[in-house]
Short mmCIF file of C-alpha atoms in Angstrom, two decimals:
data_model
loop_
_atom_site.label_atom_id
_atom_site.label_comp_id
_atom_site.label_asym_id
_atom_site.label_seq_id
_atom_site.Cartn_x
_atom_site.Cartn_y
_atom_site.Cartn_z
CA LYS A 1 22.58 25.70 -8.53
CA ASN A 2 19.81 23.73 -10.25
CA GLN A 3 18.94 20.76 -8.07
CA VAL A 4 16.16 18.22 -7.54
CA GLU A 5 16.00 16.46 -4.23
CA GLN A 6 13.73 13.55 -3.47
CA SER A 7 12.63 11.91 -0.24
CA PRO A 8 12.62 9.31 1.05
CA GLN A 9 15.51 7.49 -0.63
CA SER A 10 13.71 4.24 -0.21
CA LEU A 11 10.34 3.07 1.05
CA ILE A 12 8.72 -0.24 1.87
CA ILE A 13 4.94 -0.57 2.06
CA LEU A 14 2.43 -3.34 2.12
CA GLU A 15 0.28 -4.19 -0.89
CA GLY A 16 -2.95 -2.14 -0.88
CA LYS A 17 -1.53 0.70 1.17
CA ASN A 18 -1.08 4.30 -0.06
CA CYS A 19 2.15 6.25 -0.11
CA THR A 20 3.43 9.67 -0.95
CA LEU A 21 6.84 10.56 -2.42
CA GLN A 22 8.31 14.05 -2.14
CA CYS A 23 10.32 16.21 -4.53
CA ASN A 24 11.89 19.65 -3.88
CA TYR A 25 13.61 21.61 -6.59
CA THR A 26 15.64 24.77 -7.03
CA VAL A 27 15.54 24.88 -10.81
CA SER A 28 15.05 28.23 -12.54
CA PRO A 29 13.68 29.13 -15.02
CA PHE A 30 11.17 26.30 -14.60
CA SER A 31 9.40 24.81 -17.59
CA ASN A 32 7.63 21.74 -16.18
CA LEU A 33 7.95 18.88 -13.72
CA ARG A 34 7.70 15.25 -14.61
CA TRP A 35 7.45 12.06 -12.61
CA TYR A 36 8.90 8.93 -14.09
CA LYS A 37 8.70 5.27 -13.05
CA GLN A 38 11.74 3.16 -13.67
CA ASP A 39 11.55 -0.60 -13.39
CA THR A 40 14.77 -2.52 -12.80
CA GLY A 41 16.66 -2.92 -16.04
CA ARG A 42 14.35 -0.62 -17.96
CA GLY A 43 14.40 3.04 -18.91
CA PRO A 44 12.28 5.70 -17.20
CA VAL A 45 8.65 5.85 -18.29
CA SER A 46 6.69 9.06 -17.90
CA LEU A 47 3.80 9.12 -15.40
CA THR A 48 2.83 12.78 -15.30
CA ILE A 49 3.91 16.15 -16.69
CA MET A 50 2.84 19.41 -15.06
CA THR A 51 3.55 23.01 -16.01
CA PHE A 52 3.75 25.75 -13.40
CA SER A 53 0.05 26.56 -13.81
CA GLU A 54 -1.06 23.04 -13.00
CA ASN A 55 -1.22 21.95 -9.39
CA THR A 56 -2.42 18.42 -9.81
CA LYS A 57 -2.36 15.68 -12.43
CA SER A 58 -3.59 12.10 -12.25
CA ASN A 59 -2.69 8.95 -14.14
CA GLY A 60 -4.71 6.07 -12.82
CA ARG A 61 -3.63 5.37 -9.24
CA TYR A 62 -0.88 7.95 -9.50
CA THR A 63 -1.60 11.59 -8.53
CA ALA A 64 1.05 14.26 -8.73
CA THR A 65 0.78 17.67 -7.08
CA LEU A 66 2.86 20.77 -7.68
CA ASP A 67 3.28 23.92 -5.61
CA ALA A 68 5.30 26.25 -7.86
CA ASP A 69 5.55 28.86 -5.05
CA THR A 70 7.31 26.53 -2.58
CA LYS A 71 8.92 24.51 -5.43
CA GLN A 72 7.58 21.26 -4.13
CA SER A 73 5.95 18.30 -5.73
CA SER A 74 4.56 15.02 -4.48
CA LEU A 75 3.52 11.75 -6.07
CA HIS A 76 0.73 9.88 -4.34
CA ILE A 77 0.18 6.20 -5.09
CA THR A 78 -3.17 4.80 -4.10
CA ALA A 79 -3.94 1.21 -3.35
CA SER A 80 -0.43 0.00 -4.16
CA GLN A 81 0.20 -3.08 -6.15
CA LEU A 82 3.22 -5.37 -6.32
CA SER A 83 3.97 -4.04 -9.77
CA ASP A 84 4.39 -0.56 -8.36
CA SER A 85 7.79 -1.71 -6.99
CA ALA A 86 10.24 0.49 -8.88
CA SER A 87 12.23 3.71 -8.67
CA TYR A 88 10.26 6.94 -8.97
CA ILE A 89 12.17 9.82 -10.40
CA CYS A 90 11.25 13.49 -10.24
CA VAL A 91 12.53 15.44 -13.23
CA VAL A 92 12.37 19.23 -13.66
CA THR A 93 12.73 20.73 -17.06
CA TRP A 94 14.94 23.77 -17.26
CA PHE A 95 14.81 26.04 -20.24
CA SER A 96 18.31 27.16 -21.22
CA GLY A 97 19.89 28.27 -24.47
CA GLY A 98 16.69 27.80 -26.45
CA TYR A 99 16.28 24.19 -25.47
CA ASN A 100 14.88 22.24 -22.59
CA LYS A 101 17.20 20.37 -20.25
CA LEU A 102 16.13 17.69 -17.82
CA ILE A 103 17.40 17.86 -14.26
CA PHE A 104 16.88 14.50 -12.51
CA GLY A 105 16.41 13.72 -8.88
CA ALA A 106 18.15 10.61 -7.45
CA GLY A 107 14.83 8.80 -7.19
CA THR A 108 12.87 7.00 -4.48
CA ARG A 109 13.09 3.25 -4.51
CA LEU A 110 9.68 1.80 -3.62
CA ALA A 111 9.20 -1.79 -2.62
CA VAL A 112 5.65 -3.12 -2.31
CA HIS A 113 5.42 -6.34 -0.23
CA PRO A 114 2.53 -8.79 -0.21
CA GLU B 1 5.56 2.52 -33.03
CA ALA B 2 8.84 0.94 -31.98
CA GLY B 3 10.52 2.42 -28.93
CA VAL B 4 14.02 3.68 -28.41
CA THR B 5 16.44 0.80 -28.82
CA GLN B 6 19.85 0.59 -27.23
CA PHE B 7 22.56 -1.92 -27.85
CA PRO B 8 24.22 -3.70 -26.16
CA SER B 9 22.16 -4.05 -23.00
CA HIS B 10 25.28 -4.96 -21.00
CA SER B 11 28.95 -4.54 -21.66
CA VAL B 12 31.92 -5.55 -19.51
CA ILE B 13 35.30 -4.31 -20.69
CA GLU B 14 38.76 -3.92 -19.23
CA LYS B 15 40.23 -0.56 -18.36
CA GLY B 16 41.87 0.94 -21.42
CA GLN B 17 39.63 -0.78 -23.96
CA THR B 18 37.21 0.88 -26.29
CA VAL B 19 33.40 0.45 -26.19
CA THR B 20 30.80 1.77 -28.58
CA LEU B 21 27.17 2.13 -27.48
CA ARG B 22 24.38 2.45 -29.99
CA CYS B 23 21.02 4.11 -29.81
CA ASP B 24 18.22 3.88 -32.35
CA PRO B 25 15.64 6.60 -31.63
CA ILE B 26 11.96 6.47 -32.56
CA SER B 27 11.60 7.16 -36.26
CA GLY B 28 10.91 10.80 -36.98
CA HIS B 29 12.31 12.05 -33.69
CA ASP B 30 14.75 14.81 -34.48
CA ASN B 31 16.00 15.14 -30.94
CA LEU B 32 18.26 12.53 -29.41
CA TYR B 33 19.79 12.71 -25.97
CA TRP B 34 22.38 10.72 -24.07
CA TYR B 35 22.26 10.46 -20.29
CA ARG B 36 24.29 8.54 -17.77
CA ARG B 37 23.66 7.23 -14.30
CA VAL B 38 26.70 6.28 -12.27
CA MET B 39 26.15 4.07 -9.23
CA GLY B 40 24.25 5.81 -6.42
CA LYS B 41 23.86 9.03 -8.30
CA GLU B 42 21.10 10.73 -10.27
CA ILE B 43 20.79 10.47 -14.07
CA LYS B 44 22.80 13.24 -15.68
CA PHE B 45 22.74 14.76 -19.15
CA LEU B 46 25.60 14.07 -21.52
CA LEU B 47 24.57 15.61 -24.85
CA HIS B 48 21.77 16.51 -27.18
CA PHE B 49 21.55 16.04 -30.97
CA VAL B 50 19.08 17.84 -33.21
CA LYS B 51 19.10 15.67 -36.29
CA GLU B 52 22.82 15.16 -37.05
CA SER B 53 23.99 18.30 -35.23
CA LYS B 54 25.31 18.44 -31.69
CA GLN B 55 23.05 21.05 -30.05
CA ASP B 56 24.55 20.73 -26.59
CA GLU B 57 27.46 18.60 -25.43
CA SER B 58 28.06 20.40 -22.17
CA GLY B 59 27.53 17.22 -20.14
CA MET B 60 30.26 15.16 -21.81
CA PRO B 61 32.77 14.41 -19.04
CA ASN B 62 35.98 14.53 -21.09
CA ASN B 63 37.47 13.95 -24.56
CA ARG B 64 37.47 10.18 -24.10
CA PHE B 65 33.80 10.33 -25.01
CA LEU B 66 32.79 10.80 -28.60
CA ALA B 67 29.17 10.84 -29.85
CA GLU B 68 28.04 10.81 -33.41
CA ARG B 69 24.74 10.78 -35.26
CA THR B 70 25.55 10.44 -38.92
CA GLY B 71 22.53 11.03 -41.14
CA GLY B 72 20.38 12.11 -38.22
CA THR B 73 19.19 8.56 -37.52
CA TYR B 74 20.91 6.32 -35.01
CA SER B 75 23.65 7.54 -32.71
CA THR B 76 26.76 6.03 -31.23
CA LEU B 77 28.66 6.90 -28.09
CA LYS B 78 32.29 5.73 -28.01
CA VAL B 79 34.39 5.60 -24.91
CA GLN B 80 38.07 5.37 -25.66
CA PRO B 81 40.02 4.48 -23.56
CA ALA B 82 37.55 3.40 -20.88
CA GLU B 83 38.30 4.13 -17.21
CA LEU B 84 36.85 2.58 -14.08
CA GLU B 85 34.75 5.69 -13.31
CA ASP B 86 32.98 5.31 -16.67
CA SER B 87 30.99 2.41 -15.24
CA GLY B 88 27.28 3.10 -15.11
CA VAL B 89 24.08 2.88 -17.06
CA TYR B 90 23.92 4.93 -20.27
CA PHE B 91 20.44 5.96 -21.38
CA CYS B 92 19.38 7.32 -24.73
CA ALA B 93 16.14 9.27 -25.17
CA SER B 94 14.40 10.81 -28.13
CA SER B 95 11.65 13.36 -28.72
CA ARG B 96 9.86 14.67 -31.72
CA ARG B 97 10.21 18.34 -30.75
CA ASP B 98 12.06 19.99 -27.95
CA ARG B 99 8.99 21.65 -26.48
CA THR B 100 7.72 21.56 -22.99
CA HIS B 101 4.58 19.55 -23.66
CA TYR B 102 6.35 16.83 -25.63
CA GLY B 103 7.48 13.68 -23.94
CA TYR B 104 10.83 12.02 -23.95
CA THR B 105 10.97 8.29 -24.66
CA PHE B 106 13.88 6.52 -22.97
CA GLY B 107 15.62 3.35 -24.03
CA SER B 108 16.31 0.60 -21.53
CA GLY B 109 19.90 1.65 -21.23
CA THR B 110 23.30 0.03 -21.64
CA ARG B 111 24.92 -1.08 -18.43
CA LEU B 112 28.67 -0.55 -18.81
CA THR B 113 31.08 -2.12 -16.37
CA VAL B 114 34.78 -1.29 -16.64
CA VAL B 115 37.04 -3.67 -14.70
#
């Protein structure tokens, strides 16, 4: 069964600290893996997209890693800011029937406190 | 360019009533998708339009849900009659092409509450 599991479910850190979010998936065939940030009341916004041949991708203070062999990904946030408080969703693209399908994880809710 | 617009942002209806959600994709995006997040769960796929055609509606929960995209522009998702378990946030997304390196732009969602 195609699944995406994220950990932890929620996380509280202090402003300025780093954190790492985890994503494990069992999706096959695998097209790519995306990390999205979702602010409360808004839709998901893409942070990074990685294909199976890429093992790291950065977007400012966000760095995603991918190990296609172990089917694991992580999102590292450096020097967190209050505005980083949001849900972070790992999404794996599954190629089926000629089209891509997005399989979503349940997300990690991050709270950054001053 | 304007983003994906969804209307209304919130809707509270009674069980048994009908609700219609609307999504305006980014102009020129042939692909339009509906997703839903019920409380505490992950976002799940409902259906995929390519222009005005339904490419994949395997995620539609039952025949109380009807999606249309007349003319290949905006799309509507009607729930009739609504049940309590239909409560959740309905997201629409669009993309120019359904290729791996293209991004999906999501709308802000419609929060539906059935009471």
